[in-house]
């Protein structure tokens, strides 16, 4: 079957007497093609929402990882600054930000 031929049991041509009658009277020729409903699951309708949800979940986990990395970097920075600064005193009260190694 040629790829241009519609599916189903129809003739691939218009009968000659119908064509000549339509030409003589000016009436249109109507061809009815019964297109059966597709069988099975429409995969695109199912996969698109799952793809969107998966992208949203991956983006959420990316944000969580980035936040954890930034908090870890901030904690290390605060630790380094506190160990270098030494004790801080205001009005006779001394605050040690980090313990000595010894």
PDB file of N, CA and C in Angstrom:
ATOM      1  N   UNK A   1       0.845  -1.172   0.000  1.00  0.00           N
ATOM      2  CA  UNK A   1       0.000   0.000   0.000  1.00  0.00           C
ATOM      3  C   UNK A   1       0.893   1.239   0.000  1.00  0.00           C
ATOM      4  N   UNK A   2       0.580   2.190  -0.816  1.00  0.00           N
ATOM      5  CA  UNK A   2       1.340   3.413  -0.912  1.00  0.00           C
ATOM      6  C   UNK A   2       1.128   4.253   0.350  1.00  0.00           C
ATOM      7  N   UNK A   3       2.139   5.036   0.752  1.00  0.00           N
ATOM      8  CA  UNK A   3       2.013   5.827   1.965  1.00  0.00           C
ATOM      9  C   UNK A   3       1.004   6.968   1.822  1.00  0.00           C
ATOM     10  N   UNK A   4       0.574   7.280   0.603  1.00  0.00           N
ATOM     11  CA  UNK A   4      -0.420   8.326   0.398  1.00  0.00           C
ATOM     12  C   UNK A   4      -1.847   7.785   0.391  1.00  0.00           C
ATOM     13  N   UNK A   5      -2.000   6.488   0.368  1.00  0.00           N
ATOM     14  CA  UNK A   5      -3.325   5.884   0.348  1.00  0.00           C
ATOM     15  C   UNK A   5      -3.904   5.877   1.758  1.00  0.00           C
ATOM     16  N   UNK A   6      -5.129   6.382   1.942  1.00  0.00           N
ATOM     17  CA  UNK A   6      -5.720   6.373   3.285  1.00  0.00           C
ATOM     18  C   UNK A   6      -5.943   4.950   3.782  1.00  0.00           C
ATOM     19  N   UNK A   7      -5.992   4.825   5.093  1.00  0.00           N
ATOM     20  CA  UNK A   7      -6.212   3.512   5.685  1.00  0.00           C
ATOM     21  C   UNK A   7      -7.673   3.114   5.533  1.00  0.00           C
ATOM     22  N   UNK A   8      -7.930   1.833   5.580  1.00  0.00           N
ATOM     23  CA  UNK A   8      -9.304   1.347   5.525  1.00  0.00           C
ATOM     24  C   UNK A   8      -9.611   0.721   4.179  1.00  0.00           C
ATOM     25  N   UNK A   9     -10.864   0.319   4.024  1.00  0.00           N
ATOM     26  CA  UNK A   9     -11.307  -0.346   2.800  1.00  0.00           C
ATOM     27  C   UNK A   9     -12.037   0.654   1.906  1.00  0.00           C
ATOM     28  N   UNK A  10     -11.287   1.492   1.230  1.00  0.00           N
ATOM     29  CA  UNK A  10     -11.890   2.420   0.279  1.00  0.00           C
ATOM     30  C   UNK A  10     -11.147   2.299  -1.043  1.00  0.00           C
ATOM     31  N   UNK A  11     -11.835   2.683  -2.102  1.00  0.00           N
ATOM     32  CA  UNK A  11     -11.211   2.630  -3.421  1.00  0.00           C
ATOM     33  C   UNK A  11     -10.259   3.808  -3.567  1.00  0.00           C
ATOM     34  N   UNK A  12      -9.111   3.602  -4.204  1.00  0.00           N
ATOM     35  CA  UNK A  12      -8.166   4.709  -4.355  1.00  0.00           C
ATOM     36  C   UNK A  12      -8.529   5.653  -5.497  1.00  0.00           C
ATOM     37  N   UNK A  13      -9.746   5.541  -6.060  1.00  0.00           N
ATOM     38  CA  UNK A  13     -10.140   6.402  -7.171  1.00  0.00           C
ATOM     39  C   UNK A  13     -11.623   6.739  -7.057  1.00  0.00           C
ATOM     40  N   UNK A  14     -12.047   7.729  -7.841  1.00  0.00           N
ATOM     41  CA  UNK A  14     -13.467   8.084  -7.930  1.00  0.00           C
ATOM     42  C   UNK A  14     -14.007   7.419  -9.205  1.00  0.00           C
ATOM     43  N   UNK A  15     -15.124   6.719  -9.106  1.00  0.00           N
ATOM     44  CA  UNK A  15     -15.676   6.090 -10.321  1.00  0.00           C
ATOM     45  C   UNK A  15     -15.961   7.129 -11.414  1.00  0.00           C
ATOM     46  N   UNK A  16     -15.789   6.726 -12.665  1.00  0.00           N
ATOM     47  CA  UNK A  16     -15.881   7.648 -13.799  1.00  0.00           C
ATOM     48  C   UNK A  16     -17.275   8.248 -13.933  1.00  0.00           C
ATOM     49  N   UNK A  17     -18.336   7.448 -13.727  1.00  0.00           N
ATOM     50  CA  UNK A  17     -19.679   8.003 -13.899  1.00  0.00           C
ATOM     51  C   UNK A  17     -19.989   9.046 -12.814  1.00  0.00           C
ATOM     52  N   UNK A  18     -19.487   8.847 -11.602  1.00  0.00           N
ATOM     53  CA  UNK A  18     -19.683   9.851 -10.547  1.00  0.00           C
ATOM     54  C   UNK A  18     -18.918  11.137 -10.875  1.00  0.00           C
ATOM     55  N   UNK A  19     -17.719  10.984 -11.401  1.00  0.00           N
ATOM     56  CA  UNK A  19     -16.908  12.158 -11.749  1.00  0.00           C
ATOM     57  C   UNK A  19     -17.568  12.949 -12.879  1.00  0.00           C
ATOM     58  N   UNK A  20     -18.039  12.257 -13.904  1.00  0.00           N
ATOM     59  CA  UNK A  20     -18.670  12.952 -15.040  1.00  0.00           C
ATOM     60  C   UNK A  20     -19.973  13.626 -14.621  1.00  0.00           C
ATOM     61  N   UNK A  21     -20.771  12.990 -13.769  1.00  0.00           N
ATOM     62  CA  UNK A  21     -22.005  13.602 -13.287  1.00  0.00           C
ATOM     63  C   UNK A  21     -21.675  14.861 -12.471  1.00  0.00           C
ATOM     64  N   UNK A  22     -20.633  14.819 -11.620  1.00  0.00           N
ATOM     65  CA  UNK A  22     -20.245  15.976 -10.830  1.00  0.00           C
ATOM     66  C   UNK A  22     -19.755  17.106 -11.724  1.00  0.00           C
ATOM     67  N   UNK A  23     -19.041  16.766 -12.798  1.00  0.00           N
ATOM     68  CA  UNK A  23     -18.563  17.784 -13.734  1.00  0.00           C
ATOM     69  C   UNK A  23     -19.727  18.429 -14.482  1.00  0.00           C
ATOM     70  N   UNK A  24     -20.731  17.613 -14.860  1.00  0.00           N
ATOM     71  CA  UNK A  24     -21.857  18.132 -15.638  1.00  0.00           C
ATOM     72  C   UNK A  24     -22.774  19.007 -14.787  1.00  0.00           C
ATOM     73  N   UNK A  25     -23.023  18.621 -13.547  1.00  0.00           N
ATOM     74  CA  UNK A  25     -23.972  19.361 -12.708  1.00  0.00           C
ATOM     75  C   UNK A  25     -23.297  20.407 -11.826  1.00  0.00           C
ATOM     76  N   UNK A  26     -21.996  20.340 -11.655  1.00  0.00           N
ATOM     77  CA  UNK A  26     -21.289  21.287 -10.811  1.00  0.00           C
ATOM     78  C   UNK A  26     -21.342  20.935  -9.327  1.00  0.00           C
ATOM     79  N   UNK A  27     -21.846  19.762  -9.016  1.00  0.00           N
ATOM     80  CA  UNK A  27     -21.905  19.346  -7.617  1.00  0.00           C
ATOM     81  C   UNK A  27     -20.535  18.873  -7.154  1.00  0.00           C
ATOM     82  N   UNK A  28     -20.253  19.120  -5.886  1.00  0.00           N
ATOM     83  CA  UNK A  28     -18.966  18.638  -5.383  1.00  0.00           C
ATOM     84  C   UNK A  28     -18.987  17.128  -5.153  1.00  0.00           C
ATOM     85  N   UNK A  29     -17.814  16.544  -5.235  1.00  0.00           N
ATOM     86  CA  UNK A  29     -17.659  15.124  -4.946  1.00  0.00           C
ATOM     87  C   UNK A  29     -17.174  15.015  -3.506  1.00  0.00           C
ATOM     88  N   UNK A  30     -17.927  14.303  -2.691  1.00  0.00           N
ATOM     89  CA  UNK A  30     -17.590  14.155  -1.284  1.00  0.00           C
ATOM     90  C   UNK A  30     -17.018  12.764  -1.057  1.00  0.00           C
ATOM     91  N   UNK A  31     -15.815  12.734  -0.485  1.00  0.00           N
ATOM     92  CA  UNK A  31     -15.176  11.459  -0.166  1.00  0.00           C
ATOM     93  C   UNK A  31     -15.113  11.357   1.353  1.00  0.00           C
ATOM     94  N   UNK A  32     -15.705  10.325   1.895  1.00  0.00           N
ATOM     95  CA  UNK A  32     -15.742  10.120   3.337  1.00  0.00           C
ATOM     96  C   UNK A  32     -14.707   9.062   3.695  1.00  0.00           C
ATOM     97  N   UNK A  33     -13.818   9.431   4.584  1.00  0.00           N
ATOM     98  CA  UNK A  33     -12.795   8.507   5.059  1.00  0.00           C
ATOM     99  C   UNK A  33     -13.018   8.309   6.548  1.00  0.00           C
ATOM    100  N   UNK A  34     -13.278   7.094   6.942  1.00  0.00           N
ATOM    101  CA  UNK A  34     -13.462   6.791   8.353  1.00  0.00           C
ATOM    102  C   UNK A  34     -12.093   6.572   8.970  1.00  0.00           C
ATOM    103  N   UNK A  35     -11.745   7.448   9.882  1.00  0.00           N
ATOM    104  CA  UNK A  35     -10.446   7.366  10.537  1.00  0.00           C
ATOM    105  C   UNK A  35     -10.665   6.774  11.920  1.00  0.00           C
ATOM    106  N   UNK A  36     -10.228   5.545  12.143  1.00  0.00           N
ATOM    107  CA  UNK A  36     -10.456   4.935  13.451  1.00  0.00           C
ATOM    108  C   UNK A  36      -9.633   5.622  14.537  1.00  0.00           C
ATOM    109  N   UNK A  37     -10.143   5.589  15.750  1.00  0.00           N
ATOM    110  CA  UNK A  37      -9.422   6.167  16.883  1.00  0.00           C
ATOM    111  C   UNK A  37      -8.129   5.391  17.113  1.00  0.00           C
ATOM    112  N   UNK A  38      -7.049   6.083  17.458  1.00  0.00           N
ATOM    113  CA  UNK A  38      -5.795   5.371  17.689  1.00  0.00           C
ATOM    114  C   UNK A  38      -5.917   4.422  18.882  1.00  0.00           C
ATOM    115  N   UNK A  39      -5.304   3.267  18.739  1.00  0.00           N
ATOM    116  CA  UNK A  39      -5.342   2.254  19.775  1.00  0.00           C
ATOM    117  C   UNK A  39      -4.089   2.388  20.630  1.00  0.00           C
ATOM    118  N   UNK A  40      -4.244   2.346  21.937  1.00  0.00           N
ATOM    119  CA  UNK A  40      -3.091   2.395  22.824  1.00  0.00           C
ATOM    120  C   UNK A  40      -3.062   3.677  23.632  1.00  0.00           C
ATOM    121  N   UNK A  41      -1.952   3.859  24.319  1.00  0.00           N
ATOM    122  CA  UNK A  41      -1.778   4.996  25.217  1.00  0.00           C
ATOM    123  C   UNK A  41      -1.092   6.124  24.452  1.00  0.00           C
ATOM    124  N   UNK A  42      -1.627   7.354  24.535  1.00  0.00           N
ATOM    125  CA  UNK A  42      -0.923   8.486  23.925  1.00  0.00           C
ATOM    126  C   UNK A  42       0.280   8.867  24.802  1.00  0.00           C
ATOM    127  N   UNK A  43       1.445   8.379  24.429  1.00  0.00           N
ATOM    128  CA  UNK A  43       2.638   8.514  25.275  1.00  0.00           C
ATOM    129  C   UNK A  43       3.023   9.955  25.522  1.00  0.00           C
ATOM    130  N   UNK A  44       2.849  10.843  24.552  1.00  0.00           N
ATOM    131  CA  UNK A  44       3.249  12.236  24.729  1.00  0.00           C
ATOM    132  C   UNK A  44       2.440  12.880  25.857  1.00  0.00           C
ATOM    133  N   UNK A  45       1.161  12.550  25.935  1.00  0.00           N
ATOM    134  CA  UNK A  45       0.307  13.128  26.972  1.00  0.00           C
ATOM    135  C   UNK A  45       0.737  12.674  28.365  1.00  0.00           C
ATOM    136  N   UNK A  46       1.369  11.527  28.465  1.00  0.00           N
ATOM    137  CA  UNK A  46       1.814  11.004  29.756  1.00  0.00           C
ATOM    138  C   UNK A  46       3.235  11.461  30.082  1.00  0.00           C
ATOM    139  N   UNK A  47       4.117  11.466  29.090  1.00  0.00           N
ATOM    140  CA  UNK A  47       5.531  11.734  29.345  1.00  0.00           C
ATOM    141  C   UNK A  47       5.844  13.211  29.610  1.00  0.00           C
ATOM    142  N   UNK A  48       5.096  14.123  29.007  1.00  0.00           N
ATOM    143  CA  UNK A  48       5.396  15.549  29.186  1.00  0.00           C
ATOM    144  C   UNK A  48       5.245  15.977  30.644  1.00  0.00           C
ATOM    145  N   UNK A  49       4.156  15.625  31.357  1.00  0.00           N
ATOM    146  CA  UNK A  49       4.092  16.018  32.772  1.00  0.00           C
ATOM    147  C   UNK A  49       5.202  15.391  33.624  1.00  0.00           C
ATOM    148  N   UNK A  50       5.567  14.151  33.326  1.00  0.00           N
ATOM    149  CA  UNK A  50       6.656  13.523  34.075  1.00  0.00           C
ATOM    150  C   UNK A  50       7.986  14.209  33.791  1.00  0.00           C
ATOM    151  N   UNK A  51       8.207  14.649  32.568  1.00  0.00           N
ATOM    152  CA  UNK A  51       9.444  15.359  32.240  1.00  0.00           C
ATOM    153  C   UNK A  51       9.495  16.706  32.968  1.00  0.00           C
ATOM    154  N   UNK A  52       8.363  17.399  33.027  1.00  0.00           N
ATOM    155  CA  UNK A  52       8.327  18.681  33.735  1.00  0.00           C
ATOM    156  C   UNK A  52       8.560  18.478  35.224  1.00  0.00           C
ATOM    157  N   UNK A  53       7.906  17.461  35.797  1.00  0.00           N
ATOM    158  CA  UNK A  53       8.083  17.186  37.227  1.00  0.00           C
ATOM    159  C   UNK A  53       9.528  16.774  37.522  1.00  0.00           C
ATOM    160  N   UNK A  54      10.124  15.967  36.655  1.00  0.00           N
ATOM    161  CA  UNK A  54      11.517  15.557  36.853  1.00  0.00           C
ATOM    162  C   UNK A  54      12.465  16.739  36.790  1.00  0.00           C
ATOM    163  N   UNK A  55      12.220  17.667  35.870  1.00  0.00           N
ATOM    164  CA  UNK A  55      13.068  18.856  35.785  1.00  0.00           C
ATOM    165  C   UNK A  55      12.914  19.723  37.035  1.00  0.00           C
ATOM    166  N   UNK A  56      11.695  19.829  37.548  1.00  0.00           N
ATOM    167  CA  UNK A  56      11.476  20.610  38.767  1.00  0.00           C
ATOM    168  C   UNK A  56      12.182  19.976  39.961  1.00  0.00           C
ATOM    169  N   UNK A  57      12.123  18.654  40.059  1.00  0.00           N
ATOM    170  CA  UNK A  57      12.795  17.958  41.170  1.00  0.00           C
ATOM    171  C   UNK A  57      14.309  18.117  41.066  1.00  0.00           C
ATOM    172  N   UNK A  58      14.842  17.968  39.858  1.00  0.00           N
ATOM    173  CA  UNK A  58      16.287  18.125  39.680  1.00  0.00           C
ATOM    174  C   UNK A  58      16.725  19.550  40.018  1.00  0.00           C
ATOM    175  N   UNK A  59      15.929  20.541  39.625  1.00  0.00           N
ATOM    176  CA  UNK A  59      16.255  21.921  39.970  1.00  0.00           C
ATOM    177  C   UNK A  59      16.189  22.173  41.463  1.00  0.00           C
ATOM    178  N   UNK A  60      15.217  21.566  42.135  1.00  0.00           N
ATOM    179  CA  UNK A  60      15.120  21.700  43.591  1.00  0.00           C
ATOM    180  C   UNK A  60      16.317  21.103  44.300  1.00  0.00           C
ATOM    181  N   UNK A  61      16.736  19.917  43.869  1.00  0.00           N
ATOM    182  CA  UNK A  61      17.923  19.304  44.476  1.00  0.00           C
ATOM    183  C   UNK A  61      19.173  20.127  44.182  1.00  0.00           C
ATOM    184  N   UNK A  62      19.234  20.735  43.010  1.00  0.00           N
ATOM    185  CA  UNK A  62      20.370  21.613  42.697  1.00  0.00           C
ATOM    186  C   UNK A  62      20.424  22.808  43.633  1.00  0.00           C
ATOM    187  N   UNK A  63      19.256  23.379  43.941  1.00  0.00           N
ATOM    188  CA  UNK A  63      19.225  24.492  44.890  1.00  0.00           C
ATOM    189  C   UNK A  63      19.661  24.056  46.281  1.00  0.00           C
ATOM    190  N   UNK A  64      19.244  22.874  46.703  1.00  0.00           N
ATOM    191  CA  UNK A  64      19.637  22.362  48.024  1.00  0.00           C
ATOM    192  C   UNK A  64      21.149  22.164  48.093  1.00  0.00           C
ATOM    193  N   UNK A  65      21.729  21.574  47.054  1.00  0.00           N
ATOM    194  CA  UNK A  65      23.176  21.348  47.026  1.00  0.00           C
ATOM    195  C   UNK A  65      23.926  22.675  47.041  1.00  0.00           C
ATOM    196  N   UNK A  66      23.452  23.655  46.260  1.00  0.00           N
ATOM    197  CA  UNK A  66      24.118  24.960  46.238  1.00  0.00           C
ATOM    198  C   UNK A  66      24.034  25.639  47.605  1.00  0.00           C
ATOM    199  N   UNK A  67      22.895  25.548  48.272  1.00  0.00           N
ATOM    200  CA  UNK A  67      22.750  26.141  49.601  1.00  0.00           C
ATOM    201  C   UNK A  67      23.670  25.468  50.605  1.00  0.00           C
ATOM    202  N   UNK A  68      23.770  24.137  50.560  1.00  0.00           N
ATOM    203  CA  UNK A  68      24.680  23.421  51.470  1.00  0.00           C
ATOM    204  C   UNK A  68      26.132  23.826  51.224  1.00  0.00           C
ATOM    205  N   UNK A  69      26.512  23.963  49.960  1.00  0.00           N
ATOM    206  CA  UNK A  69      27.875  24.374  49.638  1.00  0.00           C
ATOM    207  C   UNK A  69      28.162  25.772  50.172  1.00  0.00           C
ATOM    208  N   UNK A  70      27.211  26.694  49.990  1.00  0.00           N
ATOM    209  CA  UNK A  70      27.423  28.064  50.467  1.00  0.00           C
ATOM    210  C   UNK A  70      27.488  28.124  51.993  1.00  0.00           C
ATOM    211  N   UNK A  71      26.652  27.359  52.694  1.00  0.00           N
ATOM    212  CA  UNK A  71      26.702  27.339  54.153  1.00  0.00           C
ATOM    213  C   UNK A  71      28.011  26.728  54.651  1.00  0.00           C
ATOM    214  N   UNK A  72      28.492  25.705  53.967  1.00  0.00           N
ATOM    215  CA  UNK A  72      29.765  25.087  54.347  1.00  0.00           C
ATOM    216  C   UNK A  72      30.916  26.086  54.149  1.00  0.00           C
ATOM    217  N   UNK A  73      30.901  26.784  53.030  1.00  0.00           N
ATOM    218  CA  UNK A  73      31.950  27.785  52.774  1.00  0.00           C
ATOM    219  C   UNK A  73      31.878  28.917  53.796  1.00  0.00           C
ATOM    220  N   UNK A  74      30.671  29.339  54.168  1.00  0.00           N
ATOM    221  CA  UNK A  74      30.527  30.404  55.164  1.00  0.00           C
ATOM    222  C   UNK A  74      31.027  29.938  56.534  1.00  0.00           C
ATOM    223  N   UNK A  75      30.759  28.693  56.904  1.00  0.00           N
ATOM    224  CA  UNK A  75      31.225  28.170  58.195  1.00  0.00           C
ATOM    225  C   UNK A  75      32.748  28.100  58.233  1.00  0.00           C
ATOM    226  N   UNK A  76      33.349  27.632  57.144  1.00  0.00           N
ATOM    227  CA  UNK A  76      34.817  27.564  57.106  1.00  0.00           C
ATOM    228  C   UNK A  76      35.421  28.968  57.157  1.00  0.00           C
ATOM    229  N   UNK A  77      34.819  29.906  56.452  1.00  0.00           N
ATOM    230  CA  UNK A  77      35.320  31.279  56.462  1.00  0.00           C
ATOM    231  C   UNK A  77      35.228  31.874  57.861  1.00  0.00           C
ATOM    232  N   UNK A  78      34.100  31.674  58.523  1.00  0.00           N
ATOM    233  CA  UNK A  78      33.947  32.192  59.884  1.00  0.00           C
ATOM    234  C   UNK A  78      34.960  31.564  60.829  1.00  0.00           C
ATOM    235  N   UNK A  79      35.236  30.288  60.674  1.00  0.00           N
ATOM    236  CA  UNK A  79      36.217  29.601  61.519  1.00  0.00           C
ATOM    237  C   UNK A  79      37.615  30.166  61.303  1.00  0.00           C
ATOM    238  N   UNK A  80      37.987  30.387  60.052  1.00  0.00           N
ATOM    239  CA  UNK A  80      39.318  30.931  59.749  1.00  0.00           C
ATOM    240  C   UNK A  80      39.445  32.348  60.296  1.00  0.00           C
ATOM    241  N   UNK A  81      38.441  33.171  60.116  1.00  0.00           N
ATOM    242  CA  UNK A  81      38.492  34.545  60.620  1.00  0.00           C
ATOM    243  C   UNK A  81      38.568  34.549  62.138  1.00  0.00           C
ATOM    244  N   UNK A  82      37.797  33.691  62.792  1.00  0.00           N
ATOM    245  CA  UNK A  82      37.799  33.647  64.250  1.00  0.00           C
ATOM    246  C   UNK A  82      39.134  33.175  64.799  1.00  0.00           C
ATOM    247  N   UNK A  83      39.773  32.230  64.133  1.00  0.00           N
ATOM    248  CA  UNK A  83      41.060  31.733  64.634  1.00  0.00           C
ATOM    249  C   UNK A  83      42.176  32.747  64.419  1.00  0.00           C
ATOM    250  N   UNK A  84      42.081  33.562  63.382  1.00  0.00           N
ATOM    251  CA  UNK A  84      43.114  34.566  63.108  1.00  0.00           C
ATOM    252  C   UNK A  84      42.928  35.794  63.987  1.00  0.00           C
ATOM    253  N   UNK A  85      41.698  36.162  64.267  1.00  0.00           N
ATOM    254  CA  UNK A  85      41.422  37.405  64.996  1.00  0.00           C
ATOM    255  C   UNK A  85      41.864  37.335  66.450  1.00  0.00           C
ATOM    256  N   UNK A  86      41.759  36.198  67.068  1.00  0.00           N
ATOM    257  CA  UNK A  86      42.128  36.103  68.475  1.00  0.00           C
ATOM    258  C   UNK A  86      41.000  36.601  69.355  1.00  0.00           C
ATOM    259  N   UNK A  87      41.313  36.886  70.615  1.00  0.00           N
ATOM    260  CA  UNK A  87      40.248  37.327  71.531  1.00  0.00           C
ATOM    261  C   UNK A  87      39.801  38.749  71.237  1.00  0.00           C
ATOM    262  N   UNK A  88      38.513  38.996  71.425  1.00  0.00           N
ATOM    263  CA  UNK A  88      37.930  40.322  71.218  1.00  0.00           C
ATOM    264  C   UNK A  88      37.439  40.818  72.573  1.00  0.00           C
ATOM    265  N   UNK A  89      37.835  42.015  72.943  1.00  0.00           N
ATOM    266  CA  UNK A  89      37.432  42.553  74.240  1.00  0.00           C
ATOM    267  C   UNK A  89      36.705  43.857  74.108  1.00  0.00           C
ATOM    268  N   UNK A  90      35.603  43.998  74.852  1.00  0.00           N
ATOM    269  CA  UNK A  90      34.843  45.243  74.859  1.00  0.00           C
ATOM    270  C   UNK A  90      34.512  45.566  76.318  1.00  0.00           C
ATOM    271  N   UNK A  91      34.995  46.683  76.832  1.00  0.00           N
ATOM    272  CA  UNK A  91      34.662  47.135  78.171  1.00  0.00           C
ATOM    273  C   UNK A  91      35.089  46.180  79.264  1.00  0.00           C
ATOM    274  N   UNK A  92      36.214  45.533  79.116  1.00  0.00           N
ATOM    275  CA  UNK A  92      36.704  44.632  80.138  1.00  0.00           C
ATOM    276  C   UNK A  92      36.216  43.201  79.994  1.00  0.00           C
ATOM    277  N   UNK A  93      35.310  42.944  79.074  1.00  0.00           N
ATOM    278  CA  UNK A  93      34.838  41.574  78.833  1.00  0.00           C
ATOM    279  C   UNK A  93      35.557  41.058  77.594  1.00  0.00           C
ATOM    280  N   UNK A  94      36.218  39.947  77.748  1.00  0.00           N
ATOM    281  CA  UNK A  94      36.973  39.373  76.642  1.00  0.00           C
ATOM    282  C   UNK A  94      36.252  38.132  76.145  1.00  0.00           C
ATOM    283  N   UNK A  95      36.127  38.045  74.836  1.00  0.00           N
ATOM    284  CA  UNK A  95      35.461  36.915  74.213  1.00  0.00           C
ATOM    285  C   UNK A  95      36.454  36.232  73.279  1.00  0.00           C
ATOM    286  N   UNK A  96      36.641  34.970  73.534  1.00  0.00           N
ATOM    287  CA  UNK A  96      37.518  34.202  72.622  1.00  0.00           C
ATOM    288  C   UNK A  96      36.648  33.523  71.595  1.00  0.00           C
ATOM    289  N   UNK A  97      36.915  33.809  70.332  1.00  0.00           N
ATOM    290  CA  UNK A  97      36.099  33.249  69.261  1.00  0.00           C
ATOM    291  C   UNK A  97      36.490  31.827  68.903  1.00  0.00           C
ATOM    292  N   UNK A  98      37.716  31.454  69.169  1.00  0.00           N
ATOM    293  CA  UNK A  98      38.151  30.100  68.850  1.00  0.00           C
ATOM    294  C   UNK A  98      39.085  29.616  69.947  1.00  0.00           C
ATOM    295  N   UNK A  99      39.145  28.332  70.138  1.00  0.00           N
ATOM    296  CA  UNK A  99      40.037  27.744  71.132  1.00  0.00           C
ATOM    297  C   UNK A  99      41.448  27.664  70.566  1.00  0.00           C
ATOM    298  N   UNK A 100      42.414  27.720  71.468  1.00  0.00           N
ATOM    299  CA  UNK A 100      43.806  27.528  71.050  1.00  0.00           C
ATOM    300  C   UNK A 100      44.028  26.059  70.720  1.00  0.00           C
ATOM    301  N   UNK A 101      44.985  25.829  69.862  1.00  0.00           N
ATOM    302  CA  UNK A 101      45.288  24.455  69.472  1.00  0.00           C
ATOM    303  C   UNK A 101      45.959  23.677  70.589  1.00  0.00           C
ATOM    304  N   UNK A 102      46.594  24.371  71.510  1.00  0.00           N
ATOM    305  CA  UNK A 102      47.310  23.681  72.592  1.00  0.00           C
ATOM    306  C   UNK A 102      46.503  23.609  73.843  1.00  0.00           C
TER     307      UNK A 102
END
